[in-house]
Amino acid sequence: MRLFDYEYSAECYKVRLLLSILEIDHEIVPVDVHPGRENESAEFLALNVLGEVPVLVSDELILRGANAILVWLSRRFDPEAKWLPNEPMPAAVCQGWLTIADRLAAGVGTARMTLSRGETLPDKRATSEAHRLLRAVDEHLWFAERRGDDWLVPLPHPTLAEIACFPDIALCEEAGVSRIDYPAIRRWMDRVRRIERFTLMSGIFPASPPAPRTPVNQTQTESLS
Amino acid sequence: MAELSGWFPVAASHDLPLRHVFQAKLFDREMAIWRADDGNVNVWENRCLHRGVRLSIGVNEGLELKCQYHGWRYANKTAGCIYIPAHPANAPARQITNRTYPAVERFGLVWTTLEKDLSFDVVWPDGDWSVLRAIPVHAGPDAVAAALCKVLGAVPRPDIHAFAYALSTLCEAPVLALLQPQDSGKTVIRCLLSGGAQMERRLAVQANATLTRFRNIVEADASLEPVESEPVFEPVASELAEPPAASPDAMTVRVERKWQVAEGITGLTVVPTTGNLPAFQPGAHIDVTLPTGVKRQYSITDGPGTWKSWTIAVKNEPNSRGGSRFIAETLRQGDLLSVSEPRNNFPLRRDAAETLLIAGGIGVTPLLAMARALAAVRSGFRLHVFARSETHVPLADQLDGLLPAVTLHLALDPAQVAQRLAEVIGPHAPGRQIYACGPGGMTQSVLAIAEELGWPEEAVHFENFNNDHVIDTSSAFAVDLARSALSIDVPAGQSLLSVLRAHGVELPSACERGACGTCRAEVIEGTPDHQDAYLSRGERASNRHIITCVSRSRTPRLVLDL
Amino acid sequence: MNRTESEPSRHLWHPVATVAEVNGTLNTMLMGDAVTVRVAGDHSGIVVFHGDRKLPVIVRFGFIWTSLGSPPSDLFEIPEAAEADRRNVSAGPVGVATSAPRAIENFLDMAHFPFVHTDILGAEPHTEVKDYDVELKETENEILATRCRFFQPMAALSAAGGMEVDYVYRVPHPFCAVLYKSSGADARRMDVIAIFAQPTSEESIRAHLFLSMIDTTHTDSEMRRFQQLIFGQDKPILENQRPRRLPLDPRSETPIRADLSSIVYRRWLSSRNIGYGVIPAAGQSGSAVHG
Ligand code: FES
Ligand SMILES: [Fe+2]
C-alpha cells in the first residue's frame, strides 16, 4: 500500500495517523507540493485529477482524499468497527464530525497552508470562521467531560471524529488562531495525543506523559501570603 | 491596559487535570498554570527564562515542568530551574527561577493577583456553588460589565469582588458572574451556579445558551481577531547577567522530627518557619549552622518536587568538633536551625543510560535523592549500599520504596568490598555513569577500581567530605579580576578567598577547606597551584578553575573571571 | 514599524524568492513594503519593483536578492555550492511568524535537537552541548562557530544510524546563516545547509532554505521533505517565543555556555546597530524607532 503524501499537509496527516494507530504496513511516496508543485505534474494528475494529496494506492483500489481513505481503512482493517462505528447513532454522529473536519480544513487549514508558504491571507474570514467552529467544539467537549465522555462521539473510545478533527485543530495556531480560549479542546488534544500508537507531525508536540495510577500524597494549594 | 488590584480568577479547578498545562491571560500577562501530582497549583509567567518559549506548550512531568525547546526543568511550587540538559554535569545557578504568581484555589476556581504580598480577601456567599463553562467575550471588561447589567439585568456585587455580578436571568437558579480581564479587548466570564455539587445539567445548558446569546450581542460588531498587545515581562534578575554572587541566603527551619535512622545516625526532618523551601537538585546539600557556631554540610535526601520538608541524616562522630554531637545529644524536636539555600557540588547527569549509585554508610544521603530523581523519570539506575550490618543502613525504610533497584552489601571486609565493587562496577560502556559517596577510603577504591576497569574519569563522580591536604600558604602572587577591573596582591599567609572578600568581592563559600567547591572561580590566565580535593584530575590539568579558599598561583599573576 | 533610512538592515541584500518559484510575477513583502518580482520566461530578465521604483537585484544560489536601500556591491559567498558534484536544492520558502533574528538564533542552536527534532537530530539522553569556539571575524564581518559536536540518531537522509556529528556555523549576514555538517555519505566532506530569512515584517519572515549536499541516492523531493520536516518542527517553537523580536538586553533572557554563538550574535547585532526585528538594549537604541 502506498500513500502519496506531503509532510506539511493536515489531510495527509489524518491518513498517517490512522495507518499508524491501526498498524497498517505502508510505504510513503513523497509528493513535493511546495515548492516543487509535483501535485500539478501530469503523472500526479493522472492519479488524482484534483491534483491533491493524499492518494492511497493499494492492490485493491485507488482512493483520493482523506475521508475516503479513512473510511476504507477503518472498514478494511478495524474488524471491531471502533473507529467507524456500525450502530446508527454513533455512526451518524461520527459522520457529522467529518463534516466539521471538512469545514475546518477548508477554512483554517487552507489559511495555514497559505501562511506557511510565506504568503499573506487575502482576508480574515477563514480565521474568524475557525474561531466560531472552535467555540462550538469546545462547548461540545466541555459538556462531554461533564458526562464523563472523553471523545467527540459519545463512546468509551476515540473514533474517526478524532482522527479527522485533530490535525487542523492542532495546527490552527500556525494560521494565527490561538487556542487560549478553548481549554476543553486543549485537554482533548492531550487525550488524543495519548492514544496508543499516535504519531506526531511537524508542528505538533507530544503531550505530557499520563499521570501514574497511584498519585503522590495530595496537598492543597495555599495562599502565599 | 490598566491593571486593577486584587485577586482574579484565571482558571477553573476542573481546567487542571493532572499532567496538563493550562494557558491563561490576565491584564496582558500570559500565564502557564499547572497542577502538580501532589495537588499543588502553579501559576507561572508563560515564558521560559532561557529563550522565551511559552511554558504552556511544555511538558507537565508531575513534579516538574519541562520546557519544550531545550528541556530545562522547573520545580513544582518554587519554579526554580533544577536541570539544564545541555550541561548535564553542571548544576544550574540556583538563582534561575521563573516568575511565579500567587495561587489560591477556592470555590472551584484558581485565583491569582499581580500584586505582591496581598492576602486572599474574597469572601464568598454561603452555600454550595458549582463552576459553569467559562465564556470569553471579545470586549473589554468595562464594556462586558455594562452589557451584563443592561442586557441581562445583572446586579453588581462589590461586596464580593470588584467584578462580581449577581444574575437571575441566566437559568432557573441564581448565578454569580466574575470577570477575568484578559486584555483590553477580551474578557472571560466565569459563572458559578448556586446548587452545589450535583449541578443539574439542564441548568448548565440553559446558562451556557443564555451567555452564548449574550456574547453574540456584545460581539455583534467586534472582530474575533485577538488584539496584538505587547506582552509584559519582567527582566531577569540582575544576578543572572552577572557572575554568581554570594547570597545572604540563610533561612530558619524548624526540626519537625528527630529519630534514629540507623545505628549511630540521627535523622532530622526540617520544615520552613514561613513559606516554602526553595528548589534543590538531586545531590544538593545545605549548610547547617549550629548554635555553637559550627557550620556543617548535610545532603538533602528527598525526591524531586519536595517543598514542604527536607530530611537529612547525621552521623554521630565521637570526636566531632561539636557538630554531630550537638545534633545527637542536644537538639530537640521543635528547635530552630539556621540553614543555607541548597547548593549542589554533586550534580547528577540525567543523560546516562544507566546510573550506578555506590554508597558507603552515611554516604547514601545524596544518592537517595538521586535515586528518587532517576526513578521519577524512569531512568535506569542501581543503588548499592555498603554497610557494616543491616542496622547500620541509614534510612533503610526509605530505600524500600526504591526496590528492586537497591542492593545491600553487608558485613564485608576490605578485600571483599574491593571484590564486590569490581563486580558491581563492571566494564564501562557509553552512557554508564558512577556516583559514589562514602568514607574517603571507599570513594578512593571506587575511583581506583573504575580506572582499572577502563572507566574514563568523567564518568566517575564522587563527593568529598574532606580535604586531607596540608595547605601551603607560603606563596605570594597578584590577581586581576577581569570583570571588576581590579588588581589585588595576595600575600603569603592569607587565602585568596579572604583577600578577595577584603576587597569587596563577594564569593560564596562553605567548607573553606578545599572540599566542597562552593568558592570556585573561573581562571582566564595564569596557572593555579591547586591544593583542593574538589576538582577532578582533568579539571585540574585544564587550569580553568580555581578553588579560592585553599589554592594559590604558580604564576606571578592570575586573571580571574570575577 | 521601523522604516527609517538610517536602519542598517534596510541597506542589506535580502532574498525575496527563488528564481524557479516565480511564475511570471510574484508579489511579496520586504520589511513591511510590498515588492513585485518579475522573471521573464527564459529567466533572463529579473526585475524587482517597489511601487514604480526598480530595486537593485543580485541572483545567487538560485535566489533573487534585492534591497530597499543602498546595498553593498556584493553579497557573501558559499564557495562549496560551486563544487561540481554538489546537489543544490532550495526547500522553502516557509512562512514563520517570528523575527528574522529569532530564526537565525534558532538555526545556530544545537541544544534543542533532542527536544524539538527528537530521534532525528538528537535524542534524550544525549543532550550535552560540548564546549565549542566562536569568533567574530573582523575582516569578513561574520561570525564563525567551530568545533561544534552533537550526537545524532539520524543526522541526514544519507546517514545510517547514530553518530557524533561535527558542525561549523557561519553567520555572514544579520539575517542569514550557513551550517556545515559532516556528510553521511562522505565523512571527509561537509554538507551545507543555509537559511536566508526574508523579513516580511519585524515579526514575520519567509525562511528560504538552501541545501548543497553530497548525496547521490535521494531525489530533490526527498531532500526537501527531510528539510521541511526539520524546519516544520522549529516553526511552532519560533511562533511561541515571546517577545517575537530578539531582545538584545543581556538581562532579558538567561544564556548558558551552550548559547555562546547566540551571545556573540546578539552582541554583533548590537554593535552593528541592527534595529529591525530586535528589541535594542536600553541605552543602546541604535537607529531604531519603534512605534
Ligand atoms: S527556551 Fe526553555 S529551555 Fe530553552
Ligand atoms: Fe531546529
mmCIF file of N, CA, C and O in Angstrom, chain A residues 59-112:
data_model
loop_
_atom_site.group_PDB
_atom_site.id
_atom_site.type_symbol
_atom_site.label_atom_id
_atom_site.label_comp_id
_atom_site.label_asym_id
_atom_site.label_seq_id
_atom_site.Cartn_x
_atom_site.Cartn_y
_atom_site.Cartn_z
ATOM 1 N N ASP A 59 -3.434 -2.649 -3.605
ATOM 2 C CA ASP A 59 -3.670 -3.657 -4.635
ATOM 3 C C ASP A 59 -5.141 -3.677 -5.039
ATOM 4 O O ASP A 59 -5.489 -4.040 -6.153
ATOM 5 N N GLU A 60 -5.987 -3.299 -4.091
ATOM 6 C CA GLU A 60 -7.412 -3.424 -4.336
ATOM 7 C C GLU A 60 -8.002 -2.220 -5.054
ATOM 8 O O GLU A 60 -8.916 -2.361 -5.863
ATOM 9 N N LEU A 61 -7.517 -1.044 -4.705
ATOM 10 C CA LEU A 61 -8.135 0.138 -5.299
ATOM 11 C C LEU A 61 -7.276 1.393 -5.081
ATOM 12 O O LEU A 61 -6.279 1.367 -4.354
ATOM 13 N N ILE A 62 -7.675 2.466 -5.747
ATOM 14 C CA ILE A 62 -7.024 3.767 -5.565
ATOM 15 C C ILE A 62 -8.036 4.689 -4.910
ATOM 16 O O ILE A 62 -9.181 4.781 -5.366
ATOM 17 N N LEU A 63 -7.616 5.364 -3.835
ATOM 18 C CA LEU A 63 -8.540 6.259 -3.134
ATOM 19 C C LEU A 63 -7.954 7.655 -3.071
ATOM 20 O O LEU A 63 -6.751 7.833 -2.867
ATOM 21 N N ARG A 64 -8.814 8.655 -3.223
ATOM 22 C CA ARG A 64 -8.366 10.048 -3.224
ATOM 23 C C ARG A 64 -9.078 10.806 -2.121
ATOM 24 O O ARG A 64 -10.300 10.668 -1.971
ATOM 25 N N GLY A 65 -8.326 11.563 -1.375
ATOM 26 C CA GLY A 65 -8.927 12.383 -0.328
ATOM 27 C C GLY A 65 -8.969 11.664 1.011
ATOM 28 O O GLY A 65 -9.174 10.455 1.086
ATOM 29 N N ALA A 66 -8.768 12.444 2.095
ATOM 30 C CA ALA A 66 -8.622 11.845 3.423
ATOM 31 C C ALA A 66 -9.857 11.065 3.857
ATOM 32 O O ALA A 66 -9.748 9.936 4.332
ATOM 33 N N ASN A 67 -11.051 11.640 3.696
ATOM 34 C CA ASN A 67 -12.243 10.962 4.217
ATOM 35 C C ASN A 67 -12.439 9.587 3.591
ATOM 36 O O ASN A 67 -12.710 8.611 4.295
ATOM 37 N N ALA A 68 -12.310 9.525 2.271
ATOM 38 C CA ALA A 68 -12.489 8.244 1.588
ATOM 39 C C ALA A 68 -11.484 7.230 2.117
ATOM 40 O O ALA A 68 -11.827 6.079 2.418
ATOM 41 N N ILE A 69 -10.253 7.660 2.272
ATOM 42 C CA ILE A 69 -9.215 6.731 2.725
ATOM 43 C C ILE A 69 -9.491 6.280 4.157
ATOM 44 O O ILE A 69 -9.394 5.093 4.475
ATOM 45 N N LEU A 70 -9.878 7.231 5.020
ATOM 46 C CA LEU A 70 -10.135 6.879 6.421
ATOM 47 C C LEU A 70 -11.260 5.856 6.523
ATOM 48 O O LEU A 70 -11.177 4.890 7.283
ATOM 49 N N VAL A 71 -12.324 6.072 5.753
ATOM 50 C CA VAL A 71 -13.466 5.155 5.806
ATOM 51 C C VAL A 71 -13.041 3.760 5.342
ATOM 52 O O VAL A 71 -13.312 2.751 5.999
ATOM 53 N N TRP A 72 -12.318 3.731 4.241
ATOM 54 C CA TRP A 72 -11.908 2.423 3.721
ATOM 55 C C TRP A 72 -10.973 1.702 4.698
ATOM 56 O O TRP A 72 -11.154 0.525 4.999
ATOM 57 N N LEU A 73 -9.979 2.410 5.206
ATOM 58 C CA LEU A 73 -9.031 1.784 6.129
ATOM 59 C C LEU A 73 -9.755 1.236 7.356
ATOM 60 O O LEU A 73 -9.456 0.139 7.834
ATOM 61 N N SER A 74 -10.736 2.000 7.877
ATOM 62 C CA SER A 74 -11.447 1.550 9.068
ATOM 63 C C SER A 74 -12.231 0.279 8.770
ATOM 64 O O SER A 74 -12.149 -0.702 9.505
ATOM 65 N N ARG A 75 -13.008 0.318 7.701
ATOM 66 C CA ARG A 75 -13.815 -0.860 7.370
ATOM 67 C C ARG A 75 -12.938 -2.073 7.071
ATOM 68 O O ARG A 75 -13.275 -3.191 7.413
ATOM 69 N N ARG A 76 -11.819 -1.848 6.457
ATOM 70 C CA ARG A 76 -10.984 -2.938 5.973
ATOM 71 C C ARG A 76 -10.081 -3.503 7.079
ATOM 72 O O ARG A 76 -9.837 -4.695 7.116
ATOM 73 N N PHE A 77 -9.577 -2.643 7.964
ATOM 74 C CA PHE A 77 -8.545 -3.080 8.906
ATOM 75 C C PHE A 77 -8.958 -3.002 10.374
ATOM 76 O O PHE A 77 -8.147 -3.217 11.252
ATOM 77 N N ASP A 78 -10.179 -2.600 10.660
ATOM 78 C CA ASP A 78 -10.615 -2.478 12.048
ATOM 79 C C ASP A 78 -11.839 -3.361 12.234
ATOM 80 O O ASP A 78 -12.975 -2.882 12.235
ATOM 81 N N PRO A 79 -11.631 -4.660 12.414
ATOM 82 C CA PRO A 79 -12.760 -5.601 12.437
ATOM 83 C C PRO A 79 -13.767 -5.297 13.543
ATOM 84 O O PRO A 79 -14.942 -5.612 13.402
ATOM 85 N N GLU A 80 -13.316 -4.652 14.640
ATOM 86 C CA GLU A 80 -14.256 -4.347 15.722
ATOM 87 C C GLU A 80 -15.086 -3.102 15.434
ATOM 88 O O GLU A 80 -15.910 -2.704 16.243
ATOM 89 N N ALA A 81 -14.814 -2.451 14.316
ATOM 90 C CA ALA A 81 -15.562 -1.246 13.923
ATOM 91 C C ALA A 81 -15.567 -0.200 15.028
ATOM 92 O O ALA A 81 -16.569 0.422 15.319
ATOM 93 N N LYS A 82 -14.404 -0.014 15.653
ATOM 94 C CA LYS A 82 -14.304 1.014 16.692
ATOM 95 C C LYS A 82 -14.172 2.389 16.063
ATOM 96 O O LYS A 82 -14.761 3.360 16.517
ATOM 97 N N TRP A 83 -13.347 2.475 15.045
ATOM 98 C CA TRP A 83 -13.019 3.798 14.505
ATOM 99 C C TRP A 83 -14.149 4.346 13.653
ATOM 100 O O TRP A 83 -14.353 5.552 13.626
ATOM 101 N N LEU A 84 -14.870 3.456 12.957
ATOM 102 C CA LEU A 84 -16.058 3.888 12.216
ATOM 103 C C LEU A 84 -17.206 2.996 12.695
ATOM 104 O O LEU A 84 -17.405 1.900 12.202
ATOM 105 N N PRO A 85 -17.951 3.487 13.706
ATOM 106 C CA PRO A 85 -18.929 2.621 14.365
ATOM 107 C C PRO A 85 -20.031 2.167 13.413
ATOM 108 O O PRO A 85 -20.348 2.844 12.435
ATOM 109 N N ASN A 86 -20.651 1.028 13.751
ATOM 110 C CA ASN A 86 -21.745 0.468 12.965
ATOM 111 C C ASN A 86 -23.119 0.925 13.448
ATOM 112 O O ASN A 86 -24.024 1.109 12.647
ATOM 113 N N GLU A 87 -23.254 1.083 14.755
ATOM 114 C CA GLU A 87 -24.551 1.448 15.334
ATOM 115 C C GLU A 87 -25.045 2.759 14.732
ATOM 116 O O GLU A 87 -24.248 3.667 14.487
ATOM 117 N N PRO A 88 -26.352 2.883 14.524
ATOM 118 C CA PRO A 88 -26.865 4.088 13.855
ATOM 119 C C PRO A 88 -26.443 5.398 14.528
ATOM 120 O O PRO A 88 -25.930 6.294 13.854
ATOM 121 N N MET A 89 -26.631 5.507 15.845
ATOM 122 C CA MET A 89 -26.329 6.789 16.484
ATOM 123 C C MET A 89 -24.851 7.160 16.350
ATOM 124 O O MET A 89 -24.526 8.191 15.761
ATOM 125 N N PRO A 90 -23.943 6.351 16.877
ATOM 126 C CA PRO A 90 -22.536 6.770 16.768
ATOM 127 C C PRO A 90 -22.072 6.916 15.313
ATOM 128 O O PRO A 90 -21.268 7.798 15.013
ATOM 129 N N ALA A 91 -22.592 6.091 14.418
ATOM 130 C CA ALA A 91 -22.177 6.195 13.012
ATOM 131 C C ALA A 91 -22.556 7.563 12.456
ATOM 132 O O ALA A 91 -21.756 8.246 11.805
ATOM 133 N N ALA A 92 -23.783 7.991 12.771
ATOM 134 C CA ALA A 92 -24.261 9.275 12.254
ATOM 135 C C ALA A 92 -23.506 10.439 12.895
ATOM 136 O O ALA A 92 -23.087 11.378 12.218
ATOM 137 N N VAL A 93 -23.318 10.356 14.223
ATOM 138 C CA VAL A 93 -22.608 11.447 14.918
ATOM 139 C C VAL A 93 -21.188 11.567 14.366
ATOM 140 O O VAL A 93 -20.665 12.670 14.144
ATOM 141 N N CYS A 94 -20.570 10.439 14.136
ATOM 142 C CA CYS A 94 -19.212 10.428 13.600
ATOM 143 C C CYS A 94 -19.177 11.119 12.229
ATOM 144 O O CYS A 94 -18.301 11.955 11.964
ATOM 145 N N GLN A 95 -20.152 10.813 11.376
ATOM 146 C CA GLN A 95 -20.218 11.472 10.066
ATOM 147 C C GLN A 95 -20.345 12.985 10.233
ATOM 148 O O GLN A 95 -19.764 13.763 9.483
ATOM 149 N N GLY A 96 -21.144 13.393 11.238
ATOM 150 C CA GLY A 96 -21.310 14.826 11.495
ATOM 151 C C GLY A 96 -19.966 15.488 11.772
ATOM 152 O O GLY A 96 -19.670 16.578 11.267
ATOM 153 N N TRP A 97 -19.128 14.807 12.530
ATOM 154 C CA TRP A 97 -17.811 15.379 12.828
ATOM 155 C C TRP A 97 -16.915 15.408 11.598
ATOM 156 O O TRP A 97 -16.068 16.299 11.469
ATOM 157 N N LEU A 98 -17.108 14.456 10.692
ATOM 158 C CA LEU A 98 -16.303 14.501 9.461
ATOM 159 C C LEU A 98 -16.660 15.758 8.662
ATOM 160 O O LEU A 98 -15.801 16.364 8.006
ATOM 161 N N THR A 99 -17.928 16.165 8.733
ATOM 162 C CA THR A 99 -18.326 17.402 8.051
ATOM 163 C C THR A 99 -17.658 18.613 8.697
ATOM 164 O O THR A 99 -17.138 19.502 8.021
ATOM 165 N N ILE A 100 -17.660 18.638 10.044
ATOM 166 C CA ILE A 100 -16.985 19.739 10.746
ATOM 167 C C ILE A 100 -15.503 19.752 10.346
ATOM 168 O O ILE A 100 -14.912 20.804 10.082
ATOM 169 N N ALA A 101 -14.902 18.548 10.287
ATOM 170 C CA ALA A 101 -13.488 18.466 9.932
ATOM 171 C C ALA A 101 -13.252 19.062 8.546
ATOM 172 O O ALA A 101 -12.258 19.760 8.318
ATOM 173 N N ASP A 102 -14.165 18.814 7.620
ATOM 174 C CA ASP A 102 -14.019 19.375 6.274
ATOM 175 C C ASP A 102 -14.100 20.897 6.302
ATOM 176 O O ASP A 102 -13.380 21.585 5.579
ATOM 177 N N ARG A 103 -15.015 21.410 7.144
ATOM 178 C CA ARG A 103 -15.122 22.870 7.255
ATOM 179 C C ARG A 103 -13.819 23.456 7.804
ATOM 180 O O ARG A 103 -13.322 24.483 7.332
ATOM 181 N N LEU A 104 -13.277 22.794 8.818
ATOM 182 C CA LEU A 104 -12.013 23.261 9.389
ATOM 183 C C LEU A 104 -10.922 23.230 8.326
ATOM 184 O O LEU A 104 -10.131 24.162 8.197
ATOM 185 N N ALA A 105 -10.888 22.159 7.546
ATOM 186 C CA ALA A 105 -9.845 22.017 6.533
ATOM 187 C C ALA A 105 -9.960 23.126 5.494
ATOM 188 O O ALA A 105 -8.962 23.754 5.119
ATOM 189 N N ALA A 106 -11.187 23.379 5.069
ATOM 190 C CA ALA A 106 -11.369 24.385 4.025
ATOM 191 C C ALA A 106 -11.043 25.776 4.546
ATOM 192 O O ALA A 106 -10.508 26.616 3.820
ATOM 193 N N GLY A 107 -11.333 26.033 5.809
ATOM 194 C CA GLY A 107 -11.110 27.366 6.360
ATOM 195 C C GLY A 107 -9.703 27.526 6.916
ATOM 196 O O GLY A 107 -8.768 27.941 6.235
ATOM 197 N N VAL A 108 -9.553 27.101 8.159
ATOM 198 C CA VAL A 108 -8.284 27.344 8.842
ATOM 199 C C VAL A 108 -7.159 26.525 8.208
ATOM 200 O O VAL A 108 -6.005 26.953 8.176
ATOM 201 N N GLY A 109 -7.494 25.352 7.671
ATOM 202 C CA GLY A 109 -6.474 24.520 7.033
ATOM 203 C C GLY A 109 -5.868 25.209 5.819
ATOM 204 O O GLY A 109 -4.655 25.238 5.637
ATOM 205 N N THR A 110 -6.732 25.790 4.990
ATOM 206 C CA THR A 110 -6.244 26.497 3.809
ATOM 207 C C THR A 110 -5.450 27.732 4.223
ATOM 208 O O THR A 110 -4.401 28.033 3.644
ATOM 209 N N ALA A 111 -5.958 28.436 5.235
ATOM 210 C CA ALA A 111 -5.246 29.630 5.710
ATOM 211 C C ALA A 111 -3.842 29.261 6.177
ATOM 212 O O ALA A 111 -2.865 29.953 5.892
ATOM 213 N N ARG A 112 -3.752 28.146 6.873
ATOM 214 C CA ARG A 112 -2.443 27.709 7.365
ATOM 215 C C ARG A 112 -1.493 27.421 6.206
ATOM 216 O O ARG A 112 -0.325 27.803 6.246
#
